Coordinates of C-alpha atoms in Angstrom, one line a residue:
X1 CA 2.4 -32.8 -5.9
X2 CA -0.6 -30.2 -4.8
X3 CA -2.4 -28.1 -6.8
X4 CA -1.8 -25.2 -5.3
X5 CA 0.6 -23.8 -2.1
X6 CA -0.1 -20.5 -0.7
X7 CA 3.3 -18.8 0.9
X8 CA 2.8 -16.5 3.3
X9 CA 3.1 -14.9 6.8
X10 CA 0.1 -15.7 9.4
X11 CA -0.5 -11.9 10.9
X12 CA -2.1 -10.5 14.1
X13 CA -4.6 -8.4 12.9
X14 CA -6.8 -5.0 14.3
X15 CA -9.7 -4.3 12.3
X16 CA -11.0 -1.0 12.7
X17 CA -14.3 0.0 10.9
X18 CA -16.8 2.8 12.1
X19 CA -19.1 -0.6 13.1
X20 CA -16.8 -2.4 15.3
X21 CA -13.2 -3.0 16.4
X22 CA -11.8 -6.4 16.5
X23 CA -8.5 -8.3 17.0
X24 CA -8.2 -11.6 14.9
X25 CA -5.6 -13.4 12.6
X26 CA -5.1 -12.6 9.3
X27 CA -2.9 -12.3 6.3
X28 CA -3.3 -13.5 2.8
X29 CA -2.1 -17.0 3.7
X30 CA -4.7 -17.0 6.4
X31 CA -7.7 -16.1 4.5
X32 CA -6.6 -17.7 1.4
X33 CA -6.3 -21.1 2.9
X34 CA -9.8 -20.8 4.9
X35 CA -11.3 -20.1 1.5
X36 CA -9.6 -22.9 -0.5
X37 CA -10.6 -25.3 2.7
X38 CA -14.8 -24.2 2.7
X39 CA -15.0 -25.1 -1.1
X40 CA -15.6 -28.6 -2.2
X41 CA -11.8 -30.7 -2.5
X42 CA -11.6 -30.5 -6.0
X43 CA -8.1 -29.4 -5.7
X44 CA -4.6 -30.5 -3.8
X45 CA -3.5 -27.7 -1.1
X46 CA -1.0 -26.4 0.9
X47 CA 0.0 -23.7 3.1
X48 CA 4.1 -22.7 4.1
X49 CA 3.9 -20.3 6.7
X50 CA 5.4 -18.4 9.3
X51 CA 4.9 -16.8 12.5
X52 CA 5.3 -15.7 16.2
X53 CA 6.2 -18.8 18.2
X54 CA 3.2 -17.8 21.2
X55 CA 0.6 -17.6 17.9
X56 CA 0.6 -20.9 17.0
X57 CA -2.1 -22.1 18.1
X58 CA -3.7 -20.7 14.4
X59 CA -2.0 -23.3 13.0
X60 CA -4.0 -26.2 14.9
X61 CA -6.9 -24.9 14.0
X62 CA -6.5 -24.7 10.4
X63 CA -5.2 -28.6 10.9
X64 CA -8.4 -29.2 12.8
X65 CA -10.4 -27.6 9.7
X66 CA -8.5 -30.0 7.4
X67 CA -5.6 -27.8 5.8
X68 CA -2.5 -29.1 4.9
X69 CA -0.2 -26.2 7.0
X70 CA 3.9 -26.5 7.3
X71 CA 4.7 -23.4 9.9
X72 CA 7.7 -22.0 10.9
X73 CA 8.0 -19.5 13.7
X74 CA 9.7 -16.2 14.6
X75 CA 9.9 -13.9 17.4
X76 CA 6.8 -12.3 16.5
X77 CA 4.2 -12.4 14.1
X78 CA 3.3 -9.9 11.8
X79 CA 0.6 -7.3 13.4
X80 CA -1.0 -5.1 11.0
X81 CA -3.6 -2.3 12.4
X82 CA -6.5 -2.0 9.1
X83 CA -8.9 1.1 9.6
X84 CA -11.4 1.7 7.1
X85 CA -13.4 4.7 6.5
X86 CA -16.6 4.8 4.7
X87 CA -15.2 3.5 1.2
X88 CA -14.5 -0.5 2.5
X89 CA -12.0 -0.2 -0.7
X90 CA -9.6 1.6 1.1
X91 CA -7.9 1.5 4.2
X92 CA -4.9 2.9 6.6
X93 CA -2.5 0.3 7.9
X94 CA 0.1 0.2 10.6
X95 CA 3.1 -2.1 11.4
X96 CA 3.6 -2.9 15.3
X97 CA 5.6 -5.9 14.8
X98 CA 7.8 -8.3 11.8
X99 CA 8.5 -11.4 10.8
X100 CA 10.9 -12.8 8.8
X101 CA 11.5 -13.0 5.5
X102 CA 10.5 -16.3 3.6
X103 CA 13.8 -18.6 2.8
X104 CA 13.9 -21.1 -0.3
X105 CA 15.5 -23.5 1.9
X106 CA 11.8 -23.6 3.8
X107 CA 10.4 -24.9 0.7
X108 CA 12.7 -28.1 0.2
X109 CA 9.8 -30.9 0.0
X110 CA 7.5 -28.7 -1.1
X111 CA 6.2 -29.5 -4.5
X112 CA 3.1 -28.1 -6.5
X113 CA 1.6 -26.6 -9.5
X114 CA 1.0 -23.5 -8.3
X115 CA 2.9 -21.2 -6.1
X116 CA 0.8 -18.2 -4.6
X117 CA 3.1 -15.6 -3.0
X118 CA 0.9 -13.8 -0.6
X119 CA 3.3 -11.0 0.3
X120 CA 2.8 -8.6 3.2
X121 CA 5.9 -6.5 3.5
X122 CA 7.8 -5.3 0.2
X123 CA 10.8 -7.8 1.7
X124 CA 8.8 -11.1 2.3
X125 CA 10.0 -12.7 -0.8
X126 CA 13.7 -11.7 -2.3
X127 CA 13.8 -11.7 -6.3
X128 CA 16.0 -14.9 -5.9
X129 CA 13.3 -16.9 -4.1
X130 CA 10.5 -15.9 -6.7
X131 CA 13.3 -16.9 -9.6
X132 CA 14.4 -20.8 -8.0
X133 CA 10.3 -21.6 -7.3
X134 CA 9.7 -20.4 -10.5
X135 CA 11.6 -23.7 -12.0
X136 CA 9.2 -25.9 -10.0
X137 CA 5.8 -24.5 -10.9
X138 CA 3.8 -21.4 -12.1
X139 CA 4.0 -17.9 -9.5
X140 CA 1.5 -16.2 -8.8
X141 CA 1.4 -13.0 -6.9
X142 CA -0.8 -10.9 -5.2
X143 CA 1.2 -7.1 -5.6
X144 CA -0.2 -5.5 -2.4
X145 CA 2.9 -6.7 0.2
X146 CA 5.6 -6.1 -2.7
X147 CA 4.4 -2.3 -2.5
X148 CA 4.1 -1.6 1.0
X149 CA 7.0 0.1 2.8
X150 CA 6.9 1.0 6.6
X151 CA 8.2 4.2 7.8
X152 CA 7.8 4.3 11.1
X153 CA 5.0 2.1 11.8
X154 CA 2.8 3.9 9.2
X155 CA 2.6 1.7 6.1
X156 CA 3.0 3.5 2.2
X157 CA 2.8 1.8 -0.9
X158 CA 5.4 2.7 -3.0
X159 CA 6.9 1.1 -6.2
X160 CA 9.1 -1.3 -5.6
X161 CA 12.7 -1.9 -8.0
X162 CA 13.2 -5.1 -8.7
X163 CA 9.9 -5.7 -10.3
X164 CA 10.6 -6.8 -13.4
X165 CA 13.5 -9.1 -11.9
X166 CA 10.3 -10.8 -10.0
X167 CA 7.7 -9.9 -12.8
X168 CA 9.4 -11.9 -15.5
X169 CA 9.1 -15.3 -13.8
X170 CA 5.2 -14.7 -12.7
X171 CA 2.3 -16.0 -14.7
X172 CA -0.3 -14.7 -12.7
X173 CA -0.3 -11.1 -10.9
X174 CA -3.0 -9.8 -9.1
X175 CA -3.5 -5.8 -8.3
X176 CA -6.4 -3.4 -7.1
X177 CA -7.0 -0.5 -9.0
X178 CA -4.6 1.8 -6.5
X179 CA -1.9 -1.0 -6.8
X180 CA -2.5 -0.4 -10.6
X181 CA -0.9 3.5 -10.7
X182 CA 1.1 3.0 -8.0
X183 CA 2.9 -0.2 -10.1
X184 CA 2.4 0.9 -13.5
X185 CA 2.0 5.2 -13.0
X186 CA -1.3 4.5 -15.7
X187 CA -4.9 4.8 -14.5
X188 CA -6.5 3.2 -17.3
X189 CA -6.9 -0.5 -16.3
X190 CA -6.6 -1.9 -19.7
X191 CA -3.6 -0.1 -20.3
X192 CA -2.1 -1.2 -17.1
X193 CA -2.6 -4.7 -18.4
X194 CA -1.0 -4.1 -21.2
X195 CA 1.9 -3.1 -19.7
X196 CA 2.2 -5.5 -17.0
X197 CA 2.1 -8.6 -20.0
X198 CA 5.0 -6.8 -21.6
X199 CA 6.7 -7.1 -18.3
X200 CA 6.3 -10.8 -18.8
X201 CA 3.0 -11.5 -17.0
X202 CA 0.9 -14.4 -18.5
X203 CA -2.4 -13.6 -16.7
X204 CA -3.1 -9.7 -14.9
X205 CA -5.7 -9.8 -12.6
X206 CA -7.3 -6.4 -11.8
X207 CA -9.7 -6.0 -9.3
X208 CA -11.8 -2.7 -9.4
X209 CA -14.1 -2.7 -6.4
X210 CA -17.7 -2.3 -7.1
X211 CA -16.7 -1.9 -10.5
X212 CA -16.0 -5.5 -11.2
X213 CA -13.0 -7.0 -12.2
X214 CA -10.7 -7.0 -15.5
X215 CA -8.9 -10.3 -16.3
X216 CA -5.9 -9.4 -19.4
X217 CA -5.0 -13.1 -20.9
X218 CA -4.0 -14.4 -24.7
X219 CA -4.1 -11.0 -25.6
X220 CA -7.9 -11.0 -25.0
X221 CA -9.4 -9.0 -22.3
X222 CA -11.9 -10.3 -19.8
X223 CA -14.3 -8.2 -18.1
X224 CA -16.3 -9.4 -14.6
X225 CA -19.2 -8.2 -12.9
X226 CA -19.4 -7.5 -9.1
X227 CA -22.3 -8.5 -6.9
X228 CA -23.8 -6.2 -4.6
X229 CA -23.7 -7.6 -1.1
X230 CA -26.8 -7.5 1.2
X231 CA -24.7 -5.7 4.0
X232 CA -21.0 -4.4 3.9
X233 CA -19.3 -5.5 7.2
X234 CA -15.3 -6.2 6.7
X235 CA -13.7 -6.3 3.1
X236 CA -10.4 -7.4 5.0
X237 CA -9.4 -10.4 3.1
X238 CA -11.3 -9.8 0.1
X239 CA -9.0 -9.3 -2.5
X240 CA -7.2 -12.7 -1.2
X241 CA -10.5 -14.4 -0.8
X242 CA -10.6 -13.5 -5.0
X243 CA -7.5 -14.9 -5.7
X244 CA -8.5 -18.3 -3.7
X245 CA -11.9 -18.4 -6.1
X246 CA -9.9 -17.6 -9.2
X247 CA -7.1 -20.4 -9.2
X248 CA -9.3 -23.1 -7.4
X249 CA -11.0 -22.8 -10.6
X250 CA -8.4 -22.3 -13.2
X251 CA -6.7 -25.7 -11.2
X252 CA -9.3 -27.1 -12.9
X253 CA -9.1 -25.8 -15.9
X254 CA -12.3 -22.9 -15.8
X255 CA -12.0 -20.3 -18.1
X256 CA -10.7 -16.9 -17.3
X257 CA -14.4 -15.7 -17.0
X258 CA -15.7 -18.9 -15.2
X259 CA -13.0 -18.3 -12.6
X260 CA -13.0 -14.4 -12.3
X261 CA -16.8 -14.9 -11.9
X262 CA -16.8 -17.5 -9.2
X263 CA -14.3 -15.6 -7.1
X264 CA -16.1 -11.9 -7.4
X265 CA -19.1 -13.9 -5.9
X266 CA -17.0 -15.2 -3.4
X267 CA -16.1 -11.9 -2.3
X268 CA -19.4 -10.9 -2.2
X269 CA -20.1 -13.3 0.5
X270 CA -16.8 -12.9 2.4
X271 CA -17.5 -8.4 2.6
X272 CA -21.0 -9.6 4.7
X273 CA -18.9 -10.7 7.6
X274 CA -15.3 -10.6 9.6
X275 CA -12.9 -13.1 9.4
X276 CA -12.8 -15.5 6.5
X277 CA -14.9 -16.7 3.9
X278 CA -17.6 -18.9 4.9
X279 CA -19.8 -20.4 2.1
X280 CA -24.0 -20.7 2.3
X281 CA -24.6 -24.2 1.9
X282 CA -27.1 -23.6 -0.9
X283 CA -24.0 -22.2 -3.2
X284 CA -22.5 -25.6 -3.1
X285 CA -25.2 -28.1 -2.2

């Protein structure tokens, strides 16, 4: 059994900032395995994915880095367009192309602790998906993919109805501060906690930018520090580069502060530079 297994769609990805443009792979399985991979193997990992059957050659380079990677393909892979402004928090997207859905029938062998559900597309996961894993281990979520709708090819985040079906059988949910109101209509972070634990949420994770981070848990709250990068190139794949920080180190039993501190810092490093996160040797020597 592994400590952890990230679900999730492989995606084509545009990155447009006022820097640079540039096309790469992406999605939260994609950064969230690269990050699990450049730490030290203290925990077991996994990745169940899915993508377009001519993009596969993503998946031989994660073997070739060491990752653990079942794939199933599709017609197409996801392709997301990201633009950011000048606030790297926030950022347009666009939908040229789907996948499909995730099926529990993809996950027969598949056995760990852990499940992280990195959702792209409010209909990635069905309720009764997140309901049968949730007999086999712990779910945790990243909210982004469950909010996103696309009309047209122009993605909004809206609310999304069967939240508290899926919310009820998730110990760990992780949100931005716009996820936050859009999920919860509050604007108060600790107050959107709250409420998100009476939904049936073990641990709510909120991420707040350069404001830090707010971790709600045993009824305590937890409150985490951001660090300033030297230059601010491509937050893509920050907020799952967090969520690979913060349950490596809860697999091991961290604290909620010990883990929501070691994966702000390894957001700090992966918003210095596109594509994954890539540690500095001397973090981890």
């Amino acid at each position: 059994m592994n400590d952890i297994c990230c679900i999730g769609h492989i995606t084509r990805d545009k990155i447009v900032t006022s820097q640079h443009e540039a096309f790469i792979s992406g999605g939260t399985s994609f950064y969230f395995s690269y990050a699990i991979a450049r730490l030290p193997r203290k925990v077991s990992y996994q990745l169940v994915t899915k993508l377009g059957r001519f993009d596969v050659q993503e998946v031989r380079r994660m073997r070739e880095e060491g990752i653990n990677v079942v794939a199933y393909t599709c017609d197409n892979s996801v392709y997301f367009e990201n633009s950011y402004g000048g606030d790297q928090n926030r950022r347009t997207q666009r939908v040229f192309a789907k996948c499909e859905p995730f099926k529990i029938k993809e996950m027969r062998g598949v056995e760990a602790k852990v499940y992280h559900l990195g959702s792209l597309l409010y209909d990635d996961f069905s309720p009764e998906f997140v309901k049968e894993l949730s007999t086999r281990g712990q779910i945790s979520i990243d909210v982004q993919g469950f909010l996103r709708n696309v009309r047209g090819q122009e993605v909004v985040e809206t609310d999304w109805k069967e939240k508290l079906d899926v919310l009820a059988h998730t110990h760990i949910l992780k949100l931005n501060e716009y996820e936050m109101e859009v999920i919860t209509g509050l604007t108060d972070p600790r107050a959107v906690a709250r409420q998100i634990a009476s939904w049936g949420v073990k641990e709510v994770v909120i991420t707040l930018g350069s404001h830090g981070s707010l971790i709600y848990a045993d009824n305590s709250f937890y409150e985490i520090p951001a660090y300033s990068p030297r230059k601010l190139v491509d937050a893509t794949g920050c907020g799952d580069t967090y969520s690979a920080g913060y349950l490596y180190c809860r697999a091991q039993g961290l604290n909620f502060v010990e883990a929501g501190r070691f994966a702000a810092a390894m957001c700090t490093r992966k918003l210095e530079a596109t594509g994954p996160y890539s540690p500095e040797f001397e973090w981890f020597g």
